[in-house]
PDB file of C-alpha atoms in Angstrom:
ATOM      1  CA  MET A   1       5.363  25.102  -8.871  1.00 93.00           C
ATOM      2  CA  ARG A   2       5.262  21.450  -9.585  1.00 96.00           C
ATOM      3  CA  ILE A   3       6.442  19.658 -13.018  1.00 97.00           C
ATOM      4  CA  GLU A   4       5.195  16.531 -14.459  1.00 98.00           C
ATOM      5  CA  VAL A   5       7.570  14.762 -16.655  1.00 98.00           C
ATOM      6  CA  ALA A   6       7.806  11.757 -19.055  1.00 98.00           C
ATOM      7  CA  GLY A   7      10.783  10.548 -21.168  1.00 98.00           C
ATOM      8  CA  SER A   8      11.739   8.035 -23.362  1.00 98.00           C
ATOM      9  CA  THR A   9      14.325   6.844 -26.076  1.00 98.00           C
ATOM     10  CA  HIS A  10      14.358   4.269 -28.960  1.00 98.00           C
ATOM     11  CA  VAL A  11      17.232   3.114 -31.340  1.00 97.00           C
ATOM     12  CA  GLY A  12      15.088   3.484 -34.293  1.00 98.00           C
ATOM     13  CA  MET A  13      14.718   1.306 -37.184  1.00 97.00           C
ATOM     14  CA  LYS A  14      17.982   1.460 -39.136  1.00 95.00           C
ATOM     15  CA  ARG A  15      20.786   2.041 -36.331  1.00 93.00           C
ATOM     16  CA  ASN A  16      22.189  -0.610 -34.329  1.00 92.00           C
ATOM     17  CA  HIS A  17      23.136   1.207 -31.216  1.00 93.00           C
ATOM     18  CA  ASN A  18      21.856   4.387 -29.595  1.00 96.00           C
ATOM     19  CA  GLU A  19      23.915   7.727 -29.363  1.00 96.00           C
ATOM     20  CA  ASP A  20      21.141   9.710 -27.684  1.00 97.00           C
ATOM     21  CA  ASN A  21      20.788  10.186 -23.966  1.00 98.00           C
ATOM     22  CA  TYR A  22      18.312  12.158 -21.674  1.00 98.00           C
ATOM     23  CA  LEU A  23      18.111  13.561 -18.144  1.00 98.00           C
ATOM     24  CA  VAL A  24      15.262  14.202 -15.845  1.00 98.00           C
ATOM     25  CA  LEU A  25      16.415  15.653 -12.706  1.00 98.00           C
ATOM     26  CA  THR A  26      13.104  16.368 -10.697  1.00 96.00           C
ATOM     27  CA  GLU A  27      14.852  17.888  -7.847  1.00 96.00           C
ATOM     28  CA  GLU A  28      16.294  20.655  -9.523  1.00 97.00           C
ATOM     29  CA  ASN A  29      13.395  20.971 -12.064  1.00 98.00           C
ATOM     30  CA  LEU A  30      15.591  20.213 -14.968  1.00 98.00           C
ATOM     31  CA  VAL A  31      15.289  18.115 -18.162  1.00 98.00           C
ATOM     32  CA  CYS A  32      17.465  17.755 -21.321  1.00 98.00           C
ATOM     33  CA  VAL A  33      18.041  15.768 -24.420  1.00 98.00           C
ATOM     34  CA  ALA A  34      21.354  15.234 -26.331  1.00 98.00           C
ATOM     35  CA  ASP A  35      22.198  13.777 -29.452  1.00 97.00           C
ATOM     36  CA  GLY A  36      25.768  12.346 -30.134  1.00 96.00           C
ATOM     37  CA  MET A  37      27.846  11.785 -33.128  1.00 93.00           C
ATOM     38  CA  GLY A  38      31.031  10.511 -33.905  1.00 84.00           C
ATOM     39  CA  GLY A  39      32.353   7.168 -35.009  1.00 67.00           C
ATOM     40  CA  HIS A  40      31.858   3.853 -33.299  1.00 65.00           C
ATOM     41  CA  SER A  41      30.250   4.589 -29.688  1.00 73.00           C
ATOM     42  CA  SER A  42      32.039   7.934 -29.389  1.00 94.00           C
ATOM     43  CA  GLY A  43      28.542   9.704 -29.867  1.00 95.00           C
ATOM     44  CA  GLU A  44      26.915   7.883 -27.012  1.00 96.00           C
ATOM     45  CA  ILE A  45      29.847   8.765 -24.968  1.00 96.00           C
ATOM     46  CA  ALA A  46      29.731  12.584 -25.825  1.00 97.00           C
ATOM     47  CA  SER A  47      25.893  12.533 -25.100  1.00 98.00           C
ATOM     48  CA  ARG A  48      26.362  10.897 -21.893  1.00 98.00           C
ATOM     49  CA  ILE A  49      28.895  13.319 -20.554  1.00 98.00           C
ATOM     50  CA  ALA A  50      26.513  16.304 -21.552  1.00 98.00           C
ATOM     51  CA  VAL A  51      23.787  15.112 -19.541  1.00 98.00           C
ATOM     52  CA  ASP A  52      26.045  13.989 -16.574  1.00 98.00           C
ATOM     53  CA  GLU A  53      27.986  17.130 -16.489  1.00 97.00           C
ATOM     54  CA  LEU A  54      25.074  19.641 -16.706  1.00 98.00           C
ATOM     55  CA  GLY A  55      22.946  17.356 -14.102  1.00 98.00           C
ATOM     56  CA  GLU A  56      26.157  17.599 -11.725  1.00 96.00           C
ATOM     57  CA  PHE A  57      26.584  21.345 -12.212  1.00 96.00           C
ATOM     58  CA  PHE A  58      22.948  21.779 -11.132  1.00 96.00           C
ATOM     59  CA  ARG A  59      23.459  19.567  -8.275  1.00 96.00           C
ATOM     60  CA  LEU A  60      26.434  21.358  -7.004  1.00 94.00           C
ATOM     61  CA  THR A  61      25.019  24.930  -7.570  1.00 94.00           C
ATOM     62  CA  SER A  62      22.137  23.882  -5.799  1.00 94.00           C
ATOM     63  CA  LYS A  63      23.856  22.769  -2.846  1.00 88.00           C
ATOM     64  CA  ASP A  64      26.343  25.580  -2.516  1.00 84.00           C
ATOM     65  CA  GLN A  65      25.311  28.937  -3.835  1.00 74.00           C
ATOM     66  CA  ASP A  66      28.995  30.144  -3.561  1.00 74.00           C
ATOM     67  CA  ALA A  67      30.647  27.475  -5.517  1.00 77.00           C
ATOM     68  CA  THR A  68      33.019  28.575  -8.084  1.00 76.00           C
ATOM     69  CA  TRP A  69      31.910  28.581 -11.436  1.00 86.00           C
ATOM     70  CA  PRO A  70      34.403  27.445 -14.316  1.00 86.00           C
ATOM     71  CA  PHE A  71      33.137  30.495 -16.390  1.00 88.00           C
ATOM     72  CA  LYS A  72      32.579  34.096 -15.747  1.00 86.00           C
ATOM     73  CA  MET A  73      28.878  35.248 -15.450  1.00 88.00           C
ATOM     74  CA  ASP A  74      27.459  37.193 -18.655  1.00 92.00           C
ATOM     75  CA  LYS A  75      26.542  40.569 -17.200  1.00 93.00           C
ATOM     76  CA  GLN A  76      23.782  40.588 -19.857  1.00 94.00           C
ATOM     77  CA  ARG A  77      22.047  37.497 -18.447  1.00 95.00           C
ATOM     78  CA  ASN A  78      20.578  36.870 -15.132  1.00 95.00           C
ATOM     79  CA  TYR A  79      21.406  34.005 -12.725  1.00 93.00           C
ATOM     80  CA  ASP A  80      19.265  31.253 -13.963  1.00 95.00           C
ATOM     81  CA  GLU A  81      20.325  32.190 -17.593  1.00 97.00           C
ATOM     82  CA  ASN A  82      23.933  32.133 -16.355  1.00 95.00           C
ATOM     83  CA  ARG A  83      23.667  28.734 -14.610  1.00 96.00           C
ATOM     84  CA  LEU A  84      22.023  26.901 -17.559  1.00 97.00           C
ATOM     85  CA  ALA A  85      24.558  28.375 -20.232  1.00 97.00           C
ATOM     86  CA  THR A  86      27.412  27.697 -17.723  1.00 96.00           C
ATOM     87  CA  GLY A  87      26.446  24.099 -17.446  1.00 97.00           C
ATOM     88  CA  ILE A  88      26.397  23.550 -20.967  1.00 98.00           C
ATOM     89  CA  LYS A  89      29.574  25.239 -21.602  1.00 97.00           C
ATOM     90  CA  LEU A  90      31.228  23.029 -18.835  1.00 97.00           C
ATOM     91  CA  ALA A  91      29.925  19.794 -20.652  1.00 98.00           C
ATOM     92  CA  ASN A  92      31.225  21.197 -23.778  1.00 98.00           C
ATOM     93  CA  ALA A  93      34.693  21.706 -22.262  1.00 97.00           C
ATOM     94  CA  ARG A  94      34.639  18.192 -20.878  1.00 97.00           C
ATOM     95  CA  ILE A  95      33.847  16.706 -24.185  1.00 97.00           C
ATOM     96  CA  PHE A  96      36.289  18.630 -25.989  1.00 96.00           C
ATOM     97  CA  GLU A  97      39.023  17.450 -23.342  1.00 96.00           C
ATOM     98  CA  ARG A  98      38.091  13.686 -23.990  1.00 95.00           C
ATOM     99  CA  ALA A  99      37.992  14.148 -27.500  1.00 94.00           C
ATOM    100  CA  THR A 100      41.599  15.643 -27.838  1.00 93.00           C
ATOM    101  CA  THR A 101      43.269  13.725 -25.150  1.00 93.00           C
ATOM    102  CA  ASP A 102      41.979  10.059 -26.416  1.00 91.00           C
ATOM    103  CA  SER A 103      42.368   9.236 -30.112  1.00 90.00           C
ATOM    104  CA  LYS A 104      39.478   6.940 -29.989  1.00 90.00           C
ATOM    105  CA  TYR A 105      37.044   9.731 -29.370  1.00 93.00           C
ATOM    106  CA  LYS A 106      38.394  12.028 -31.949  1.00 91.00           C
ATOM    107  CA  GLY A 107      36.107  14.192 -33.445  1.00 91.00           C
ATOM    108  CA  MET A 108      33.014  13.345 -31.183  1.00 96.00           C
ATOM    109  CA  GLY A 109      30.408  15.648 -30.130  1.00 96.00           C
ATOM    110  CA  THR A 110      26.695  16.115 -29.304  1.00 97.00           C
ATOM    111  CA  THR A 111      23.974  18.427 -29.541  1.00 97.00           C
ATOM    112  CA  ILE A 112      21.928  19.308 -26.430  1.00 98.00           C
ATOM    113  CA  VAL A 113      18.724  20.829 -25.616  1.00 98.00           C
ATOM    114  CA  SER A 114      17.619  21.558 -21.866  1.00 98.00           C
ATOM    115  CA  VAL A 115      14.818  23.379 -20.076  1.00 98.00           C
ATOM    116  CA  HIS A 116      15.174  24.563 -16.413  1.00 98.00           C
ATOM    117  CA  PHE A 117      11.859  25.334 -14.558  1.00 98.00           C
ATOM    118  CA  ALA A 118      12.831  28.434 -12.386  1.00 97.00           C
ATOM    119  CA  GLU A 119      10.752  30.247  -9.896  1.00 94.00           C
ATOM    120  CA  ASN A 120      10.837  33.280 -12.236  1.00 95.00           C
ATOM    121  CA  GLY A 121      10.498  31.714 -15.641  1.00 97.00           C
ATOM    122  CA  VAL A 122      11.237  28.614 -18.050  1.00 98.00           C
ATOM    123  CA  TYR A 123      14.751  28.861 -19.337  1.00 98.00           C
ATOM    124  CA  VAL A 124      15.616  27.064 -22.417  1.00 98.00           C
ATOM    125  CA  GLY A 125      19.357  26.524 -23.553  1.00 98.00           C
ATOM    126  CA  HIS A 126      20.499  24.665 -26.577  1.00 98.00           C
ATOM    127  CA  VAL A 127      23.388  23.903 -28.838  1.00 98.00           C
ATOM    128  CA  GLY A 128      22.675  22.095 -32.140  1.00 95.00           C
ATOM    129  CA  ASP A 129      19.902  20.671 -34.132  1.00 94.00           C
ATOM    130  CA  SER A 130      17.696  18.972 -31.335  1.00 97.00           C
ATOM    131  CA  ARG A 131      14.758  20.906 -30.409  1.00 97.00           C
ATOM    132  CA  VAL A 132      12.585  22.146 -27.925  1.00 98.00           C
ATOM    133  CA  TYR A 133       8.816  23.139 -28.482  1.00 98.00           C
ATOM    134  CA  PHE A 134       6.025  24.391 -26.380  1.00 97.00           C
ATOM    135  CA  PHE A 135       2.644  23.353 -26.445  1.00 98.00           C
ATOM    136  CA  ARG A 136      -0.141  25.849 -25.256  1.00 98.00           C
ATOM    137  CA  GLY A 137      -3.977  25.930 -26.160  1.00 96.00           C
ATOM    138  CA  GLY A 138      -3.812  23.320 -28.538  1.00 97.00           C
ATOM    139  CA  ILE A 139      -0.813  25.034 -30.594  1.00 98.00           C
ATOM    140  CA  LEU A 140       2.669  23.576 -30.866  1.00 98.00           C
ATOM    141  CA  GLN A 141       5.313  26.515 -31.042  1.00 98.00           C
ATOM    142  CA  GLN A 142       9.188  25.692 -31.718  1.00 97.00           C
ATOM    143  CA  VAL A 143      11.243  27.797 -29.054  1.00 98.00           C
ATOM    144  CA  THR A 144      14.631  26.728 -30.487  1.00 97.00           C
ATOM    145  CA  GLU A 145      16.487  27.454 -33.671  1.00 93.00           C
ATOM    146  CA  ASP A 146      18.260  24.730 -35.349  1.00 91.00           C
ATOM    147  CA  HIS A 147      22.349  25.465 -35.566  1.00 84.00           C
ATOM    148  CA  SER A 148      22.325  23.852 -39.010  1.00 73.00           C
ATOM    149  CA  LEU A 149      23.658  24.441 -42.656  1.00 69.00           C
ATOM    150  CA  LEU A 150      19.981  24.093 -43.701  1.00 64.00           C
ATOM    151  CA  ASN A 151      18.639  26.702 -41.148  1.00 67.00           C
ATOM    152  CA  ASP A 152      21.607  29.119 -42.213  1.00 62.00           C
ATOM    153  CA  TYR A 153      20.491  28.674 -46.022  1.00 63.00           C
ATOM    154  CA  LEU A 154      16.802  29.212 -44.806  1.00 65.00           C
ATOM    155  CA  LYS A 155      17.759  32.394 -43.234  1.00 68.00           C
ATOM    156  CA  ALA A 156      20.059  33.820 -45.920  1.00 67.00           C
ATOM    157  CA  LYS A 157      17.760  33.291 -48.852  1.00 72.00           C
ATOM    158  CA  LYS A 158      14.307  31.781 -49.572  1.00 66.00           C
ATOM    159  CA  LEU A 159      14.223  28.026 -50.762  1.00 66.00           C
ATOM    160  CA  THR A 160      11.408  26.621 -52.208  1.00 67.00           C
ATOM    161  CA  PRO A 161       9.805  23.394 -50.612  1.00 68.00           C
ATOM    162  CA  GLU A 162      11.440  21.214 -53.417  1.00 70.00           C
ATOM    163  CA  GLU A 163      14.803  23.031 -52.859  1.00 64.00           C
ATOM    164  CA  ILE A 164      14.558  22.183 -48.788  1.00 62.00           C
ATOM    165  CA  GLU A 165      13.527  18.498 -49.671  1.00 66.00           C
ATOM    166  CA  ASN A 166      16.556  17.785 -51.791  1.00 66.00           C
ATOM    167  CA  PHE A 167      18.974  19.806 -49.977  1.00 63.00           C
ATOM    168  CA  PRO A 168      22.191  17.900 -49.862  1.00 64.00           C
ATOM    169  CA  HIS A 169      23.439  18.443 -46.393  1.00 61.00           C
ATOM    170  CA  LYS A 170      20.257  18.474 -43.907  1.00 63.00           C
ATOM    171  CA  ASN A 171      22.351  16.452 -41.245  1.00 68.00           C
ATOM    172  CA  VAL A 172      25.348  19.257 -41.358  1.00 75.00           C
ATOM    173  CA  ILE A 173      25.093  21.057 -38.081  1.00 82.00           C
ATOM    174  CA  VAL A 174      27.316  24.175 -37.684  1.00 82.00           C
ATOM    175  CA  ARG A 175      27.222  24.208 -33.893  1.00 93.00           C
ATOM    176  CA  ALA A 176      27.623  21.528 -31.423  1.00 95.00           C
ATOM    177  CA  LEU A 177      29.219  20.429 -28.059  1.00 97.00           C
ATOM    178  CA  GLY A 178      32.874  19.022 -28.484  1.00 96.00           C
ATOM    179  CA  MET A 179      33.472  20.862 -31.909  1.00 93.00           C
ATOM    180  CA  LYS A 180      35.662  23.616 -30.314  1.00 94.00           C
ATOM    181  CA  GLU A 181      36.997  24.429 -26.909  1.00 95.00           C
ATOM    182  CA  GLN A 182      34.582  26.898 -26.374  1.00 96.00           C
ATOM    183  CA  VAL A 183      30.925  27.371 -27.394  1.00 97.00           C
ATOM    184  CA  GLN A 184      28.117  29.881 -27.725  1.00 96.00           C
ATOM    185  CA  VAL A 185      25.177  28.632 -25.759  1.00 97.00           C
ATOM    186  CA  ASP A 186      21.481  30.126 -26.780  1.00 97.00           C
ATOM    187  CA  VAL A 187      19.173  30.675 -23.986  1.00 98.00           C
ATOM    188  CA  THR A 188      15.776  31.739 -24.181  1.00 98.00           C
ATOM    189  CA  ARG A 189      13.015  32.632 -21.432  1.00 98.00           C
ATOM    190  CA  VAL A 190       9.498  31.601 -21.659  1.00 98.00           C
ATOM    191  CA  ASP A 191       6.865  32.793 -19.186  1.00 97.00           C
ATOM    192  CA  PRO A 192       4.921  29.562 -18.551  1.00 97.00           C
ATOM    193  CA  LEU A 193       1.151  29.281 -18.084  1.00 97.00           C
ATOM    194  CA  GLU A 194      -0.782  26.537 -16.351  1.00 97.00           C
ATOM    195  CA  ASN A 195      -0.632  23.199 -18.297  1.00 97.00           C
ATOM    196  CA  ASP A 196       2.084  24.396 -20.653  1.00 98.00           C
ATOM    197  CA  VAL A 197       3.778  21.276 -22.223  1.00 98.00           C
ATOM    198  CA  PHE A 198       7.447  21.526 -23.174  1.00 98.00           C
ATOM    199  CA  LEU A 199       8.600  18.916 -25.979  1.00 99.00           C
ATOM    200  CA  LEU A 200      12.518  18.272 -26.083  1.00 99.00           C
ATOM    201  CA  CYS A 201      13.594  16.249 -28.948  1.00 98.00           C
ATOM    202  CA  SER A 202      16.421  14.762 -30.863  1.00 98.00           C
ATOM    203  CA  ASP A 203      15.989  15.189 -34.623  1.00 95.00           C
ATOM    204  CA  GLY A 204      15.130  11.490 -35.100  1.00 96.00           C
ATOM    205  CA  LEU A 205      11.614  12.808 -33.966  1.00 98.00           C
ATOM    206  CA  SER A 206      11.579  16.302 -35.702  1.00 95.00           C
ATOM    207  CA  GLY A 207      13.275  15.138 -38.634  1.00 92.00           C
ATOM    208  CA  MET A 208      10.581  12.074 -39.246  1.00 95.00           C
ATOM    209  CA  ILE A 209       7.292  13.572 -38.351  1.00 97.00           C
ATOM    210  CA  SER A 210       5.993  17.122 -38.723  1.00 96.00           C
ATOM    211  CA  ASP A 211       5.099  19.649 -36.330  1.00 97.00           C
ATOM    212  CA  ALA A 212       1.375  19.311 -37.129  1.00 97.00           C
ATOM    213  CA  GLN A 213       1.675  15.458 -36.380  1.00 98.00           C
ATOM    214  CA  MET A 214       3.191  16.314 -32.860  1.00 98.00           C
ATOM    215  CA  GLN A 215       0.507  18.967 -32.209  1.00 98.00           C
ATOM    216  CA  ASP A 216      -2.086  16.318 -32.950  1.00 98.00           C
ATOM    217  CA  ILE A 217      -0.869  13.894 -30.513  1.00 98.00           C
ATOM    218  CA  LEU A 218      -0.577  15.905 -27.727  1.00 98.00           C
ATOM    219  CA  SER A 219      -3.783  17.551 -28.516  1.00 98.00           C
ATOM    220  CA  ARG A 220      -5.291  14.073 -28.370  1.00 98.00           C
ATOM    221  CA  THR A 221      -3.362  12.742 -25.666  1.00 98.00           C
ATOM    222  CA  PRO A 222      -2.994  14.437 -22.304  1.00 97.00           C
ATOM    223  CA  GLU A 223      -1.103  11.585 -20.683  1.00 98.00           C
ATOM    224  CA  LEU A 224       2.500  12.511 -20.918  1.00 98.00           C
ATOM    225  CA  GLU A 225       3.948   8.857 -21.004  1.00 98.00           C
ATOM    226  CA  LYS A 226       1.396   7.950 -23.411  1.00 98.00           C
ATOM    227  CA  ALA A 227       1.942  10.805 -25.627  1.00 98.00           C
ATOM    228  CA  CYS A 228       5.809  10.153 -25.685  1.00 98.00           C
ATOM    229  CA  GLY A 229       5.424   6.576 -27.042  1.00 98.00           C
ATOM    230  CA  GLN A 230       2.989   7.581 -29.491  1.00 98.00           C
ATOM    231  CA  LEU A 231       5.492  10.291 -30.856  1.00 98.00           C
ATOM    232  CA  ILE A 232       8.327   7.914 -30.761  1.00 98.00           C
ATOM    233  CA  ASP A 233       6.183   5.147 -32.304  1.00 98.00           C
ATOM    234  CA  LEU A 234       4.858   7.450 -34.990  1.00 98.00           C
ATOM    235  CA  ALA A 235       8.651   8.475 -35.936  1.00 98.00           C
ATOM    236  CA  ASN A 236       9.515   4.855 -36.216  1.00 98.00           C
ATOM    237  CA  ALA A 237       6.343   4.078 -38.181  1.00 98.00           C
ATOM    238  CA  ALA A 238       7.875   7.121 -40.665  1.00 98.00           C
ATOM    239  CA  GLY A 239      11.084   5.119 -41.462  1.00 97.00           C
ATOM    240  CA  GLY A 240      13.079   5.744 -37.883  1.00 97.00           C
ATOM    241  CA  ASN A 241      16.053   6.779 -39.761  1.00 95.00           C
ATOM    242  CA  ASP A 242      17.581   7.713 -36.564  1.00 95.00           C
ATOM    243  CA  ASN A 243      17.885   7.397 -32.877  1.00 97.00           C
ATOM    244  CA  VAL A 244      14.538   8.768 -31.523  1.00 98.00           C
ATOM    245  CA  THR A 245      14.248  10.607 -28.072  1.00 98.00           C
ATOM    246  CA  CYS A 246      11.402  12.582 -26.578  1.00 98.00           C
ATOM    247  CA  VAL A 247      11.061  14.252 -23.141  1.00 98.00           C
ATOM    248  CA  LEU A 248       7.613  16.020 -22.184  1.00 99.00           C
ATOM    249  CA  ALA A 249       7.259  18.073 -19.121  1.00 98.00           C
ATOM    250  CA  ARG A 250       4.127  19.955 -17.928  1.00 98.00           C
ATOM    251  CA  TRP A 251       4.137  23.088 -15.791  1.00 98.00           C
ATOM    252  CA  HIS A 252       1.778  23.541 -12.901  1.00 97.00           C
ATOM    253  CA  ALA A 253       1.671  26.559 -10.924  1.00 93.00           C
ATOM    254  CA  ALA A 254       1.318  24.663  -7.777  1.00 86.00           C
TER     255      ALA A 254
END
């Protein structure tokens, strides 16, 4: 198994600082994107803690298979699913602890999307409304489900395109790291095929350009670094209302 990766982040056209962070941990076949929230620089702190803690947990458990985990394993999940979920839960605990013990970080939080390329499959773990897609055979498919108020409404009742466009609370997320002492982590398994590309992004990308536009760029631009830059440029050209972060990872069998 070999993973080809490219990643980039941009402050966007409307913000004065970047609260997104991303991680490419090639030795552990792990990538993730975190989109922070909170006043002043606390969102940036939350997203940095998230990617650092997840990365450190993967390094630790890789070196010491018998290392004690901070949370019990879920018997309904296999080792790789538990490892990814536990790393994210640990990140949540660290952010929540910082937010409740230091008043200047009160209320900070972050989304997270992560992809771990394991020997028996690809595992996607996420909390919040940042997204993971996978691109196969010219088709882009969304893997994650947004933990947002808008998505809750969409599941509860059918909204017209006009109602969706004018929904007053599009940016409200219902689940994020740091909001509570414990967090529910969604983990999805994907069976990869040669040349599958996984796209991780903050909503600064998915909220500014359509899935069809993303699919078009990936179809026309096989070079991951170039495609990453084009995706971010397109989001900024559409208004760049938020920080924009994109990570692309291509799976090879050998």
